[in-house]
Amino acid sequence: MKITEGKKKTNVVLQDKEEISITALDGNIKVIVKCLNNTLHIDEKTKEDLPVEDEEEKAIQAMKDYLKKQKKGK
């Protein structure tokens, strides 16, 4: 990642598989920029979306843990 700063402007250059998260000062909006295969992917999330996403991530991790235990039991 390369960051250059001017008086009122900051430039960020992302390399492949790097990610940057930008949050509004009041915390209501979060923007995530990912560089995948030299293409920028932008995802905007509101404050209301974040708790739902946390629950989804917990459910996915619980399923992965369950599958791992099942695999070990065979």
Coordinates of N, CA and C in Angstrom, one line a residue:
M1 N 0.9 -1.2 0.0 CA 0.0 0.0 0.0 C 0.9 1.2 0.0
K2 N 0.6 2.2 -0.8 CA 1.3 3.4 -0.9 C 0.4 4.6 -0.6
I3 N 0.8 5.5 0.3 CA -0.1 6.6 0.7 C 0.7 7.9 0.4
T4 N 0.1 8.8 -0.3 CA 0.7 10.1 -0.5 C -0.3 11.1 -0.1
E5 N 0.2 12.2 0.5 CA -0.7 13.2 1.1 C -0.4 14.6 0.5
G6 N -1.4 15.3 0.2 CA -1.4 16.7 -0.2 C -2.0 17.6 0.8
K7 N -2.3 18.8 0.5 CA -2.9 19.7 1.4 C -4.3 19.2 1.9
K8 N -5.2 18.9 0.9 CA -6.5 18.5 1.2 C -6.9 17.2 0.6
K9 N -5.9 16.4 0.2 CA -6.2 15.2 -0.6 C -5.2 14.1 -0.2
T10 N -5.6 12.9 0.0 CA -4.8 11.8 0.3 C -5.0 10.7 -0.8
N11 N -3.9 10.3 -1.4 CA -4.0 9.2 -2.4 C -3.5 7.9 -1.8
V12 N -4.3 6.8 -2.1 CA -3.9 5.5 -1.6 C -3.9 4.6 -2.8
V13 N -2.8 3.9 -2.9 CA -2.6 2.9 -4.0 C -2.6 1.6 -3.4
L14 N -3.6 0.7 -3.8 CA -3.7 -0.6 -3.2 C -3.0 -1.6 -4.2
Q15 N -2.3 -2.6 -3.6 CA -1.8 -3.7 -4.4 C -2.8 -4.8 -4.3
D16 N -2.6 -5.8 -5.1 CA -3.6 -7.0 -5.1 C -3.7 -7.6 -3.7
K17 N -4.9 -7.9 -3.4 CA -5.3 -8.5 -2.1 C -5.2 -7.6 -0.9
E18 N -5.0 -6.3 -1.1 CA -5.0 -5.4 0.0 C -6.4 -4.8 0.2
E19 N -6.7 -4.3 1.3 CA -8.0 -3.7 1.7 C -7.9 -2.5 2.5
I20 N -8.8 -1.5 2.3 CA -8.8 -0.3 3.2 C -10.2 -0.1 3.6
S21 N -10.4 0.3 4.9 CA -11.7 0.6 5.4 C -11.8 2.1 5.8
I22 N -12.8 2.7 5.4 CA -13.0 4.1 5.6 C -14.4 4.3 6.4
T23 N -14.3 5.0 7.5 CA -15.5 5.2 8.3 C -15.8 6.7 8.5
A24 N -17.1 7.0 8.3 CA -17.5 8.4 8.6 C -17.2 8.8 10.0
L25 N -17.0 10.0 10.3 CA -16.7 10.5 11.7 C -17.8 10.1 12.7
D26 N -19.0 10.2 12.2 CA -20.1 9.8 13.1 C -20.3 8.3 13.2
G27 N -19.6 7.5 12.4 CA -19.7 6.1 12.4 C -20.9 5.5 11.7
N28 N -21.7 6.3 11.0 CA -22.9 5.8 10.4 C -22.6 5.0 9.1
I29 N -21.6 5.3 8.4 CA -21.3 4.7 7.1 C -19.8 4.2 7.1
K30 N -19.7 3.0 6.6 CA -18.4 2.4 6.5 C -18.2 1.9 5.0
V31 N -17.1 2.3 4.4 CA -16.8 1.9 3.0 C -15.6 1.1 3.0
I32 N -15.6 -0.1 2.4 CA -14.5 -1.0 2.3 C -14.1 -1.1 0.8
V33 N -12.8 -0.8 0.6 CA -12.3 -0.9 -0.8 C -11.3 -2.1 -0.8
K34 N -11.5 -3.0 -1.7 CA -10.6 -4.2 -1.8 C -10.0 -4.2 -3.2
C35 N -8.8 -4.6 -3.3 CA -8.1 -4.8 -4.6 C -8.0 -6.3 -4.8
L36 N -8.8 -6.8 -5.8 CA -8.7 -8.2 -6.1 C -8.5 -8.4 -7.6
N37 N -7.4 -9.1 -7.9 CA -7.0 -9.3 -9.3 C -6.9 -7.9 -10.0
N38 N -6.3 -7.0 -9.3 CA -6.0 -5.6 -9.8 C -7.3 -4.9 -10.2
T39 N -8.4 -5.2 -9.6 CA -9.7 -4.5 -9.8 C -10.2 -4.1 -8.4
L40 N -10.6 -2.8 -8.3 CA -11.1 -2.3 -7.1 C -12.6 -2.7 -6.9
H41 N -12.9 -3.2 -5.7 CA -14.3 -3.6 -5.3 C -14.6 -2.7 -4.1
I42 N -15.8 -2.0 -4.2 CA -16.2 -1.1 -3.2 C -17.5 -1.6 -2.6
D43 N -17.5 -1.6 -1.3 CA -18.7 -2.1 -0.5 C -19.1 -1.0 0.5
E44 N -20.3 -0.5 0.5 CA -20.7 0.5 1.5 C -21.7 -0.2 2.4
K45 N -21.4 0.1 3.7 CA -22.3 -0.5 4.7 C -22.8 0.6 5.7
T46 N -24.0 0.5 6.1 CA -24.5 1.5 7.0 C -24.4 0.9 8.4
K47 N -24.6 1.8 9.4 CA -24.6 1.3 10.8 C -25.6 0.2 11.1
E48 N -26.7 0.2 10.4 CA -27.7 -0.8 10.6 C -27.3 -2.2 10.0
D49 N -26.4 -2.2 9.0 CA -26.0 -3.4 8.3 C -24.9 -4.1 9.2
L50 N -24.1 -3.4 9.9 CA -23.0 -4.0 10.6 C -23.4 -5.1 11.6
P51 N -24.4 -4.9 12.5 CA -24.8 -6.0 13.4 C -25.3 -7.2 12.7
V52 N -26.0 -7.1 11.6 CA -26.5 -8.2 10.8 C -25.3 -9.0 10.3
E53 N -24.3 -8.2 9.7 CA -23.1 -8.9 9.2 C -22.3 -9.6 10.2
D54 N -22.2 -9.1 11.4 CA -21.5 -9.7 12.5 C -22.2 -11.1 12.9
E55 N -23.5 -11.1 12.9 CA -24.3 -12.3 13.2 C -24.1 -13.3 12.1
E56 N -24.0 -12.9 10.8 CA -23.8 -13.8 9.7 C -22.4 -14.4 9.8
E57 N -21.4 -13.6 10.2 CA -20.0 -14.1 10.3 C -19.9 -15.1 11.4
K58 N -20.6 -14.9 12.5 CA -20.6 -15.8 13.6 C -21.3 -17.1 13.2
A59 N -22.4 -17.1 12.5 CA -23.1 -18.3 12.0 C -22.2 -19.1 11.0
I60 N -21.5 -18.4 10.2 CA -20.6 -19.0 9.2 C -19.5 -19.7 9.9
Q61 N -18.9 -19.0 10.9 CA -17.8 -19.7 11.7 C -18.3 -20.9 12.5
A62 N -19.5 -20.8 13.1 CA -20.1 -21.9 13.8 C -20.2 -23.1 12.9
M63 N -20.7 -22.9 11.6 CA -20.9 -24.0 10.7 C -19.5 -24.6 10.3
K64 N -18.5 -23.7 10.1 CA -17.2 -24.2 9.8 C -16.6 -25.1 10.9
D65 N -16.8 -24.6 12.1 CA -16.4 -25.4 13.3 C -17.1 -26.7 13.4
Y66 N -18.4 -26.7 13.1 CA -19.2 -28.0 13.1 C -18.7 -28.9 12.1
L67 N -18.5 -28.4 10.9 CA -18.0 -29.3 9.8 C -16.6 -29.9 10.1
K68 N -15.8 -29.1 10.7 CA -14.4 -29.5 11.0 C -14.5 -30.7 12.1
K69 N -15.4 -30.5 13.1 CA -15.6 -31.6 14.1 C -16.1 -32.9 13.4
Q70 N -17.1 -32.7 12.5 CA -17.6 -33.9 11.8 C -16.6 -34.6 11.0
K71 N -15.7 -33.9 10.4 CA -14.6 -34.4 9.6 C -13.7 -35.2 10.4
K72 N -13.3 -34.7 11.6 CA -12.4 -35.4 12.5 C -13.0 -36.6 13.1
G73 N -14.4 -36.7 13.2 CA -15.0 -37.8 13.8 C -15.1 -39.1 12.9
K74 N -14.8 -38.9 11.6 CA -14.9 -40.0 10.6 C -13.7 -40.8 10.6

